[in-house]
């Protein structure tokens, strides 16, 4: 994409009036033309007969006017309605125009026009309302731009044409790259984007600019990786992982051993480790993290583990403390609710090096938390932290090794996009002692049977979760799709009241949702964890970091409202002990292929692939708060082939010129630097 520095020349070249309109559209440089790419195109080169079967898609008909244009008067003011009939060889249609007096006055009987719009009607009568109308000699592909008050798409096209004639910058893509990978030039691409003559022109422009956008992103990630390997990092001299695993009460999986070896190679390389460990629910990520902390600490460095919630941080601290009991390794828990005096003592001990391992929340990021010799930072459920937060903890050491962990399986292609600057390790094997969770999909008609089954399990000493998409009856803030209508959805508050006063009035029931204060949420979760509550009615606040081995039943109401990956995460709250566990998805939509996928498999990576296919990458992982780049032109559910092509080009460029310092790469390097700055990478 063009450099934005040509804005002054660009504006001067089109004249004052045009420049004012361009500024109104937000176009201040040729580069900004790509921000204002057509929203869609009207293909008025292919004509559909009026008598064809009705389609939901707009069509273009070529027809002759066979009646005078009549104005229909309504009592309501400021509405002018004009109607006339047109005909082609296959049939007739009634055309209706609203408030288009000037256009209506130009329509003449016995003249032929092109009408673009949606045909409606039946076998007897066809109609088209408010179509776009052109003369036959105007047949072609017409771009439609985002609506701007007071400016038509035709005016925008004229302005862009004049702007492109006035100024065209140097192409940032080297000519040899264009030839080698079949990409058109910047000039040809811009004209094809805004003034296509055939569908092939649109495809050519799409290929050029989407590939360029994805290439800039891939190069930004490659530049980050190149910067990392040039930094001298602490060398972990002692690999103590075998002795650590030998001391554990479990046998590590082959996947755990493999991932630890990959991480240890990074820790001993002299370059900072920047690695993502992806593991399905129950794959043993915590044990991997502990094994690495063990070697790092025994080599003379400190380690820090950051979790997104106090519940998860406390669970990690208890687990790590049990792992390191009797080893002499000192652990501490630092969260927002840690008492002030205890906080001061922990911070002093960290600064002096007396605490070797600290587990905490965002509290670790405060300025007064310092380390004597921080060597390793581990971020758990890292997608819940912003980029700056993740980097902030690492900055408390010098060239600190960084490990990020996620229990949300992500398809490898998408992981390459979100975590392009990280190496990726997969924990794709479950410990042998973990039982698969049986999953069933039922309708609300099964509620009474379900309540009886849960009561029997509670009588046997087990516990259960009941998950709802809403907090209250009229809210949607905690649903997976908050913009949808919430009518007919069961809220956690409603279900809690129904069960507390009905079938479970003799049991201990808790209510947990995101609107409660942190202290209240922690208290309720602690009561459930300790067995003081039998049944927990909740929203998705339990999705991550809740470990209650005695909980064996999970019921999800209105399960169709959740994504597959989110349902899989919720399912991961059970099956954590030795008892058989069951997940029940309650939905009126029994033919829902998404939910049946959950019933067929417990493989989180297979589920993630299906979720990505069905919902696309934006809905799959969320948007910018989860690190997914918001591309202007690329659609990753459609353009994965171009993403792979951009990767090939990036690899070629980085092998030849890793710093992008060659003259031919100067403009491309500027784009990469802007990408790094905009993404806060």
XYZ file of C-alpha atoms in Angstrom:
681
model
C 0.000 0.000 0.000
C 1.169 3.464 -0.754
C 2.983 5.675 1.662
C 0.699 8.230 3.309
C 3.410 10.919 3.103
C 2.207 11.960 -0.359
C -0.961 13.535 1.082
C -0.098 17.200 0.307
C 0.713 16.486 -3.337
C -2.351 14.262 -3.557
C -4.731 16.943 -2.276
C -3.200 19.732 -4.366
C -3.458 17.644 -7.509
C -7.243 17.353 -7.501
C -8.312 20.934 -6.943
C -9.849 22.624 -3.933
C -13.465 21.450 -4.274
C -12.478 17.865 -4.924
C -9.986 18.049 -2.051
C -12.741 19.167 0.331
C -14.916 16.227 -0.680
C -11.957 13.865 -0.320
C -11.304 15.140 3.183
C -14.983 14.697 4.001
C -14.627 11.082 2.912
C -11.485 10.712 5.005
C -9.258 10.321 1.941
C -6.090 12.368 2.413
C -3.650 10.209 0.447
C -3.608 7.555 -2.235
C -3.012 5.068 0.576
C -6.359 6.097 2.052
C -8.089 4.991 -1.146
C -7.713 1.450 0.185
C -9.496 2.467 3.358
C -12.321 3.510 1.079
C -12.459 0.448 -1.125
C -15.891 -0.335 -2.604
C -18.222 -2.084 -0.179
C -19.567 -4.212 -3.040
C -19.976 -4.212 -6.814
C -23.060 -4.181 -9.040
C -22.513 -6.496 -11.997
C -24.635 -4.931 -14.720
C -23.119 -7.000 -17.501
C -25.166 -10.174 -16.946
C -28.951 -9.895 -17.354
C -31.554 -12.097 -15.671
C -34.910 -12.696 -17.415
C -37.863 -11.285 -15.486
C -39.577 -14.673 -15.667
C -36.706 -16.569 -13.968
C -37.360 -18.173 -10.556
C -37.282 -15.633 -7.723
C -33.895 -15.341 -6.001
C -32.864 -13.713 -2.724
C -29.922 -12.133 -4.525
C -30.143 -8.840 -6.481
C -30.249 -9.216 -10.259
C -29.952 -6.972 -13.289
C -32.776 -7.027 -15.815
C -32.725 -5.398 -19.240
C -36.292 -4.332 -19.999
C -38.383 -1.853 -21.986
C -40.799 0.604 -20.358
C -44.346 -0.187 -21.551
C -46.415 2.249 -19.474
C -46.256 5.916 -18.515
C -44.669 6.750 -15.155
C -47.491 7.420 -12.692
C -47.139 9.371 -9.468
C -49.171 7.968 -6.591
C -50.232 10.464 -3.937
C -50.376 9.547 -0.257
C -51.785 11.559 2.618
C -48.452 11.307 4.405
C -46.261 14.295 3.579
C -42.854 14.280 1.909
C -43.269 10.908 0.182
C -43.466 10.681 -3.599
C -44.115 7.252 -5.114
C -43.687 6.595 -8.854
C -44.679 3.375 -10.627
C -44.368 2.038 -14.160
C -44.270 -1.338 -15.902
C -41.381 -2.852 -17.841
C -41.187 -5.924 -20.071
C -38.651 -8.308 -21.572
C -39.123 -11.505 -23.600
C -39.921 -13.540 -20.459
C -42.415 -11.365 -18.643
C -43.384 -8.071 -17.027
C -42.492 -6.341 -13.751
C -43.745 -3.265 -11.888
C -40.994 -0.809 -10.931
C -41.518 1.419 -7.853
C -39.430 4.492 -7.028
C -39.584 6.540 -3.812
C -38.736 10.247 -3.705
C -36.915 10.064 -7.045
C -38.808 12.693 -8.990
C -35.857 13.726 -11.158
C -35.070 10.112 -12.078
C -38.745 9.321 -12.688
C -39.020 12.263 -15.072
C -36.163 10.893 -17.196
C -37.834 7.507 -17.712
C -39.541 7.400 -21.142
C -42.005 4.807 -22.499
C -40.713 2.487 -25.238
C -37.130 3.076 -24.055
C -34.916 0.234 -22.747
C -33.051 0.487 -19.439
C -31.055 -1.638 -17.024
C -32.657 -2.190 -13.604
C -30.564 -3.589 -10.725
C -32.349 -4.748 -7.585
C -34.216 -7.624 -5.963
C -37.126 -9.102 -7.892
C -40.120 -10.082 -5.775
C -43.546 -11.495 -6.481
C -45.043 -14.755 -7.737
C -45.772 -16.591 -10.972
C -48.360 -13.986 -11.979
C -46.830 -10.658 -10.936
C -43.227 -9.495 -10.508
C -41.963 -6.264 -8.947
C -38.736 -4.417 -8.196
C -38.566 -1.595 -5.651
C -36.050 1.282 -5.721
C -33.673 -0.278 -8.267
C -30.510 1.305 -9.608
C -31.270 2.394 -13.169
C -28.777 2.808 -16.041
C -28.906 3.249 -19.775
C -27.875 0.147 -21.814
C -24.674 1.884 -22.928
C -23.762 2.179 -19.227
C -23.671 -1.594 -18.750
C -20.664 -2.558 -16.666
C -19.494 -3.217 -13.144
C -20.359 -0.386 -10.789
C -18.652 0.013 -7.410
C -20.810 0.841 -4.370
C -18.981 2.748 -1.630
C -19.812 3.115 2.063
C -22.596 5.655 2.441
C -21.576 9.233 3.203
C -24.333 11.851 3.634
C -24.529 14.157 0.654
C -22.133 12.171 -1.564
C -23.188 9.528 -4.087
C -21.152 6.548 -5.292
C -20.993 8.208 -8.712
C -19.435 11.359 -7.220
C -16.946 9.248 -5.300
C -15.952 7.407 -8.478
C -15.337 10.693 -10.290
C -13.263 12.057 -7.387
C -11.159 8.899 -7.179
C -10.591 8.882 -10.937
C -9.341 12.476 -10.807
C -7.204 11.721 -7.760
C -5.535 8.749 -9.411
C -4.785 10.788 -12.510
C -3.281 13.526 -10.352
C -0.884 11.444 -8.283
C 0.294 7.858 -8.114
C 3.084 6.901 -5.681
C 5.872 4.397 -6.098
C 4.753 0.784 -5.796
C 5.910 -0.662 -2.428
C 6.003 -4.222 -3.819
C 9.248 -4.913 -5.743
C 8.662 -5.720 -9.393
C 10.339 -9.129 -9.116
C 7.916 -10.088 -6.322
C 4.970 -9.065 -8.492
C 6.213 -11.162 -11.407
C 7.226 -14.180 -9.320
C 3.907 -14.448 -7.473
C 1.480 -13.205 -10.112
C 0.512 -9.914 -8.469
C -0.505 -6.852 -10.446
C 1.121 -3.443 -10.018
C -0.190 -0.785 -7.638
C -1.492 1.301 -10.551
C -3.296 -1.588 -12.247
C -4.631 -2.763 -8.880
C -6.080 0.612 -7.915
C -7.791 1.080 -11.275
C -9.134 -2.489 -11.160
C -10.334 -1.949 -7.594
C -12.279 1.227 -8.352
C -13.034 0.883 -12.078
C -13.284 -2.833 -12.943
C -14.386 -3.766 -16.429
C -14.874 -7.482 -15.706
C -15.122 -9.733 -12.620
C -11.537 -10.780 -13.381
C -10.420 -7.212 -12.653
C -12.008 -7.383 -9.194
C -10.316 -10.725 -8.516
C -6.972 -9.307 -9.670
C -7.251 -6.287 -7.359
C -8.409 -8.455 -4.475
C -5.436 -10.783 -4.891
C -2.983 -7.889 -5.019
C -4.186 -5.847 -2.039
C -5.204 -8.683 0.271
C -1.845 -10.362 -0.302
C -0.057 -7.076 0.375
C -1.993 -6.523 3.592
C -1.283 -10.051 4.831
C 2.351 -9.796 3.704
C 2.818 -6.656 5.789
C 1.479 -8.504 8.820
C 3.641 -11.590 8.202
C 6.725 -9.408 7.740
C 5.950 -7.528 10.974
C 5.888 -10.855 12.820
C 9.110 -11.940 11.095
C 10.824 -8.665 12.027
C 9.820 -9.205 15.646
C 11.283 -12.708 15.573
C 14.475 -11.404 13.965
C 14.811 -8.782 16.686
C 14.415 -11.460 19.358
C 17.206 -13.699 18.047
C 19.681 -10.812 18.126
C 19.226 -10.312 21.900
C 21.419 -12.102 24.438
C 19.185 -13.806 27.010
C 19.895 -15.560 30.320
C 21.130 -19.124 29.764
C 19.487 -21.782 31.902
C 22.481 -24.003 32.617
C 20.742 -26.777 34.540
C 18.137 -29.044 32.958
C 16.434 -30.577 35.989
C 13.251 -31.742 34.241
C 13.827 -35.511 34.445
C 14.467 -35.323 38.179
C 11.410 -33.083 38.547
C 9.136 -35.513 36.709
C 10.571 -38.454 38.672
C 9.494 -36.726 41.890
C 5.906 -36.255 40.697
C 3.044 -38.584 41.702
C 2.116 -39.031 38.034
C 3.792 -40.206 34.850
C 4.188 -37.362 32.320
C 2.795 -37.886 28.837
C 5.039 -38.056 25.787
C 3.576 -34.688 24.724
C 4.600 -33.093 28.030
C 8.138 -34.410 27.695
C 8.341 -33.184 24.075
C 7.108 -29.675 24.905
C 9.513 -29.383 27.855
C 12.402 -30.390 25.564
C 11.373 -27.715 23.037
C 11.219 -25.081 25.773
C 14.511 -26.147 27.352
C 16.224 -25.816 23.969
C 15.016 -22.197 23.910
C 16.099 -21.555 27.509
C 19.606 -22.837 26.804
C 20.027 -21.132 23.409
C 21.164 -17.729 24.670
C 18.212 -16.120 22.865
C 14.940 -15.114 24.567
C 12.289 -17.800 24.470
C 9.030 -16.538 22.971
C 6.826 -19.620 22.892
C 3.133 -20.460 23.027
C 2.120 -23.759 24.624
C -1.331 -24.799 23.483
C -2.995 -27.607 25.331
C -6.483 -28.989 25.463
C -8.382 -29.038 28.734
C -6.577 -31.385 31.130
C -3.474 -31.833 28.960
C -1.066 -30.945 31.781
C 0.127 -27.426 30.984
C 0.657 -26.566 34.672
C 3.078 -29.470 35.134
C 5.055 -28.316 32.076
C 5.222 -24.788 33.486
C 6.360 -26.090 36.871
C 9.082 -28.238 35.306
C 10.464 -25.202 33.475
C 10.299 -23.027 36.597
C 12.225 -25.725 38.457
C 15.158 -25.651 36.012
C 15.127 -21.846 35.741
C 15.179 -21.360 39.511
C 17.885 -24.006 40.049
C 19.969 -22.105 37.483
C 19.851 -18.991 39.686
C 16.918 -17.041 38.236
C 13.434 -16.086 39.422
C 10.180 -17.047 37.699
C 6.758 -15.359 37.606
C 3.380 -16.821 36.626
C 0.518 -14.431 35.797
C -3.122 -15.600 35.690
C -6.204 -13.562 34.682
C -8.260 -14.192 37.840
C -7.570 -14.474 41.557
C -9.282 -17.879 41.634
C -6.956 -19.265 38.975
C -3.896 -17.615 40.553
C -4.726 -19.150 43.934
C -5.201 -22.573 42.367
C -1.856 -22.291 40.581
C -0.112 -21.201 43.774
C -1.483 -24.214 45.657
C -0.448 -26.565 42.829
C 3.071 -25.114 42.482
C 3.560 -25.148 46.235
C 2.664 -28.860 46.338
C 5.063 -29.554 43.455
C 7.973 -27.787 45.194
C 7.277 -28.909 48.756
C 10.537 -29.918 50.414
C 12.759 -28.604 47.578
C 13.702 -25.289 49.197
C 12.083 -23.293 46.377
C 10.116 -20.392 47.865
C 6.699 -19.490 46.424
C 4.359 -16.545 47.008
C 0.892 -15.450 45.866
C 0.392 -11.775 44.957
C -3.076 -10.536 43.968
C -5.172 -7.441 44.419
C -6.749 -8.832 47.580
C -3.450 -9.747 49.247
C -3.330 -7.817 52.574
C -1.234 -4.627 52.396
C 1.381 -5.722 54.937
C 1.795 -9.069 53.175
C 2.118 -7.293 49.816
C 4.946 -5.113 51.133
C 6.772 -8.156 52.479
C 6.387 -10.104 49.215
C 7.604 -7.169 47.124
C 10.652 -6.711 49.379
C 11.483 -10.420 49.172
C 11.105 -10.412 45.367
C 13.423 -7.419 45.039
C 15.987 -9.112 47.314
C 15.697 -12.486 45.560
C 14.401 -14.313 48.641
C 11.227 -15.365 46.746
C 12.123 -17.453 43.708
C 8.631 -18.058 42.286
C 5.682 -15.665 42.417
C 2.191 -16.438 41.148
C -0.217 -13.544 40.749
C -2.689 -11.514 38.739
C -2.422 -8.004 37.247
C -0.981 -7.024 40.636
C 2.393 -8.246 39.338
C 2.369 -5.411 36.792
C 2.490 -2.531 39.294
C 5.612 -0.381 39.187
C 6.708 -1.223 42.722
C 6.993 -4.964 41.908
C 10.669 -5.526 41.075
C 12.805 -8.629 40.765
C 16.395 -9.398 41.675
C 16.965 -11.633 38.650
C 13.819 -12.442 36.669
C 14.526 -15.157 34.114
C 11.145 -16.597 33.071
C 7.640 -15.130 32.751
C 4.668 -17.432 32.188
C 1.284 -15.990 31.238
C -1.659 -18.370 31.633
C -4.835 -17.985 29.571
C -2.829 -15.266 27.876
C -5.602 -14.185 25.449
C -7.302 -12.534 28.440
C -4.434 -10.056 28.745
C -3.673 -7.153 26.421
C -0.417 -7.029 24.446
C 0.966 -4.275 26.678
C 0.128 -6.234 29.841
C 1.877 -9.348 28.597
C 4.947 -7.351 27.648
C 4.872 -5.342 30.885
C 5.779 -8.277 33.122
C 8.585 -9.428 30.814
C 10.045 -5.910 30.927
C 10.743 -6.350 34.645
C 13.717 -8.506 33.675
C 16.516 -8.274 31.099
C 15.810 -10.244 27.900
C 13.431 -12.380 29.953
C 12.283 -15.722 28.600
C 8.563 -15.675 27.884
C 6.115 -18.553 27.812
C 2.406 -18.060 27.150
C -0.131 -20.819 27.722
C -3.654 -21.283 26.431
C -6.258 -23.939 27.182
C -8.282 -22.728 24.200
C -7.263 -24.958 21.277
C -6.722 -22.823 18.205
C -6.322 -24.133 14.635
C -2.676 -23.831 13.644
C -3.393 -21.474 10.731
C -5.217 -19.078 13.047
C -2.556 -19.440 15.753
C 0.034 -18.359 13.175
C -1.955 -15.151 12.698
C -2.651 -14.323 16.329
C 0.755 -15.379 17.646
C 2.860 -14.833 14.544
C 5.919 -13.755 16.541
C 5.851 -16.838 18.807
C 7.048 -20.413 18.387
C 4.212 -22.868 18.990
C 4.238 -26.108 20.994
C 1.244 -28.417 21.228
C 0.188 -30.575 24.161
C -1.954 -32.905 22.091
C -2.152 -35.832 24.504
C -4.296 -36.286 27.603
C -2.978 -37.874 30.814
C -4.075 -41.493 31.120
C -5.964 -40.882 34.370
C -8.364 -38.360 32.766
C -11.712 -39.903 31.804
C -13.491 -38.610 28.691
C -16.665 -36.678 29.472
C -19.858 -38.117 28.010
C -21.847 -35.404 26.235
C -25.534 -35.427 25.322
C -27.859 -32.932 23.632
C -31.474 -32.829 24.850
C -34.511 -30.568 24.573
C -35.997 -28.590 27.500
C -38.653 -31.345 27.729
C -36.017 -33.462 29.498
C -35.627 -31.015 32.399
C -37.582 -33.047 34.951
C -35.633 -36.233 34.177
C -32.418 -34.232 34.271
C -33.243 -32.736 37.678
C -33.918 -36.229 39.067
C -30.599 -37.522 37.751
C -28.692 -34.544 39.210
C -30.403 -35.018 42.577
C -29.279 -38.653 42.627
C -25.687 -37.591 41.891
C -25.815 -34.958 44.628
C -27.123 -37.578 47.047
C -24.068 -39.675 46.183
C -21.829 -36.786 47.206
C -21.102 -35.302 43.789
C -21.553 -31.642 42.665
C -22.946 -29.985 39.529
C -22.776 -26.810 37.434
C -25.787 -25.300 35.653
C -24.707 -22.692 33.098
C -27.018 -20.048 31.573
C -26.276 -17.507 28.819
C -27.787 -14.553 30.729
C -27.455 -13.004 34.166
C -31.010 -11.618 34.376
C -34.149 -12.059 32.304
C -33.701 -8.921 30.202
C -29.941 -8.871 29.846
C -27.531 -10.175 27.238
C -24.160 -8.888 28.366
C -22.746 -12.311 29.116
C -24.060 -14.168 26.108
C -21.772 -15.386 23.381
C -23.856 -13.433 20.860
C -25.065 -10.362 22.749
C -26.583 -8.652 19.750
C -29.230 -11.342 19.239
C -32.727 -11.239 20.689
C -32.840 -12.652 24.200
C -36.478 -13.701 24.272
C -36.992 -17.272 25.468
C -33.539 -17.532 27.032
C -33.158 -18.843 30.562
C -31.175 -16.548 32.858
C -29.048 -17.658 35.803
C -31.134 -15.620 38.248
C -34.401 -17.153 36.982
C -33.054 -20.704 37.046
C -31.583 -20.182 40.513
C -34.972 -19.092 41.882
C -36.806 -21.953 40.130
C -34.478 -24.611 41.513
C -34.014 -23.081 44.967
C -37.760 -23.020 45.596
C -38.533 -26.159 43.582
C -36.778 -29.476 42.919
C -33.571 -28.564 44.793
C -35.015 -26.760 47.802
C -33.301 -29.273 50.120
C -29.858 -28.750 48.574
C -27.235 -26.054 48.975
C -27.333 -23.882 45.827
C -25.083 -20.981 44.867
C -25.461 -18.262 42.195
C -22.365 -16.971 40.407
C -22.185 -14.403 37.597
C -20.032 -11.577 36.314
C -21.985 -8.760 37.957
C -20.986 -9.832 41.452
C -18.044 -8.105 43.117
C -14.744 -9.968 42.995
C -14.770 -10.775 46.710
C -18.287 -12.210 46.448
C -17.377 -14.294 43.395
C -14.287 -15.648 45.151
C -16.333 -16.505 48.259
C -18.982 -18.410 46.296
C -16.396 -20.254 44.227
C -14.472 -21.155 47.349
C -17.639 -22.535 48.943
C -18.297 -24.671 45.874
C -14.661 -25.839 45.741
C -14.727 -26.845 49.420
C -17.995 -28.757 49.048
C -20.091 -26.296 51.051
C -22.364 -25.927 47.973
C -23.903 -28.838 46.066
C -25.086 -27.001 42.987
C -23.747 -23.875 41.280
C -25.999 -21.913 38.919
C -23.751 -19.617 36.909
C -22.834 -17.900 33.666
C -19.601 -18.425 31.739
C -17.497 -16.977 34.571
C -16.514 -20.597 35.292
C -15.161 -21.065 31.760
C -11.525 -20.782 32.819
C -9.562 -21.745 35.889
C -12.115 -23.509 38.071
C -10.823 -26.872 39.324
C -13.316 -28.882 41.375
C -12.582 -32.621 40.922
C -15.801 -33.564 42.751
C -18.005 -31.804 40.143
C -19.248 -34.448 37.711
C -22.223 -32.836 35.931
C -22.366 -29.774 33.694
C -25.674 -28.596 32.216
C -25.629 -25.774 29.653
C -28.971 -24.098 29.013
C -29.642 -22.588 25.550
C -26.446 -24.247 24.389
C -26.989 -23.032 20.830
C -26.050 -19.545 22.055
C -22.438 -20.516 22.681
C -19.526 -21.198 20.359
C -18.160 -24.723 20.142
C -14.825 -23.795 21.669
C -16.548 -22.034 24.559
C -18.751 -25.065 25.193
C -15.656 -27.264 25.147
C -14.005 -24.992 27.709
C -17.083 -25.189 29.918
C -17.087 -28.958 29.580
C -13.504 -28.922 30.834
C -14.771 -27.930 34.293
C -15.841 -31.549 34.860
C -14.049 -34.853 34.396
C -11.196 -33.609 36.550
C -11.461 -36.368 39.149
C -11.815 -40.151 39.219
C -15.630 -40.187 38.887
C -17.492 -40.568 35.589
C -18.720 -37.184 34.345
C -21.504 -36.044 32.049
C -22.171 -32.844 30.082
C -25.740 -32.099 28.987
C -26.432 -29.458 26.310
C -30.023 -28.239 26.511
C -31.334 -26.747 23.268
C -34.550 -26.556 21.291
C -32.467 -27.064 18.128
C -31.831 -30.807 18.137
C -30.637 -30.829 14.523
C -27.831 -28.397 15.376
C -24.668 -29.803 13.737
C -22.504 -27.675 16.009
C -23.834 -29.267 19.175
C -23.650 -32.762 17.709
C -19.935 -32.131 17.110
C -19.516 -31.783 20.892
C -21.341 -35.076 21.401
C -19.076 -36.888 18.939
C -15.651 -35.864 20.215
C -13.652 -34.611 23.199
C -10.768 -33.526 20.945
C -10.457 -29.761 21.462
C -8.387 -29.226 18.324
C -10.945 -31.001 16.112
C -13.673 -28.906 17.752
C -11.645 -25.720 17.179
C -11.275 -26.520 13.468
C -15.039 -26.993 13.181
C -15.710 -23.803 15.155
C -13.410 -21.826 12.871
C -15.130 -23.262 9.791
C -18.620 -22.437 11.079
C -18.097 -19.048 12.720
C -14.988 -17.556 11.123
C -11.910 -16.232 12.947
C -13.427 -13.043 14.313
C -16.159 -14.802 16.294
C -13.866 -17.707 17.080
C -11.461 -15.858 19.338
C -13.038 -12.437 19.687
C -11.604 -9.237 18.264
C -8.816 -6.865 19.182
C -8.982 -7.534 22.928
C -7.849 -11.079 22.156
C -5.068 -10.022 19.820
C -6.696 -10.862 16.498
C -5.636 -8.253 13.920
C -8.489 -6.381 12.286
C -7.575 -6.525 8.607
C -9.054 -3.899 6.333
C -9.506 -6.058 3.244
C -8.594 -9.625 4.157
C -11.235 -12.058 5.367
C -9.417 -14.990 6.934
C -12.309 -17.405 6.477
C -12.059 -16.699 2.744
C -8.426 -15.728 2.147
C -6.370 -18.465 3.822
C -4.771 -19.348 0.464
C -3.536 -15.756 0.180
C -2.362 -15.878 3.798
C -0.179 -18.860 2.901
C 1.043 -17.037 -0.236
C 1.942 -14.001 1.889
C 3.913 -16.325 4.171
C 5.915 -17.659 1.209
C 6.721 -14.136 0.060
C 7.673 -13.070 3.582
C 10.018 -16.057 3.953
C 11.678 -15.206 0.630
C 12.158 -11.557 1.565
C 13.474 -12.286 5.078
C 15.992 -14.844 3.819
C 17.315 -12.320 1.320
C 17.037 -9.159 3.467
C 16.057 -9.813 7.139
C 16.239 -6.118 8.027
C 14.453 -4.959 4.839
C 17.246 -2.442 4.282
C 17.639 -2.856 0.522
C 16.459 0.148 -1.544
C 13.720 -1.903 -3.239
C 12.312 -2.804 0.182
C 12.295 0.711 1.638
C 8.567 1.406 1.216
C 7.660 -2.088 2.328
C 9.730 -1.577 5.476
C 7.832 1.654 6.196
C 4.548 -0.260 5.984
C 5.890 -2.916 8.349
C 6.974 -0.272 10.869
C 3.505 1.279 10.734
C 1.990 -2.155 11.305
C 4.196 -2.708 14.348
C 3.284 0.686 15.745
C -0.460 0.347 15.132
C -0.563 -3.165 16.614
C 1.542 -2.214 19.626
C 3.781 -5.194 18.844
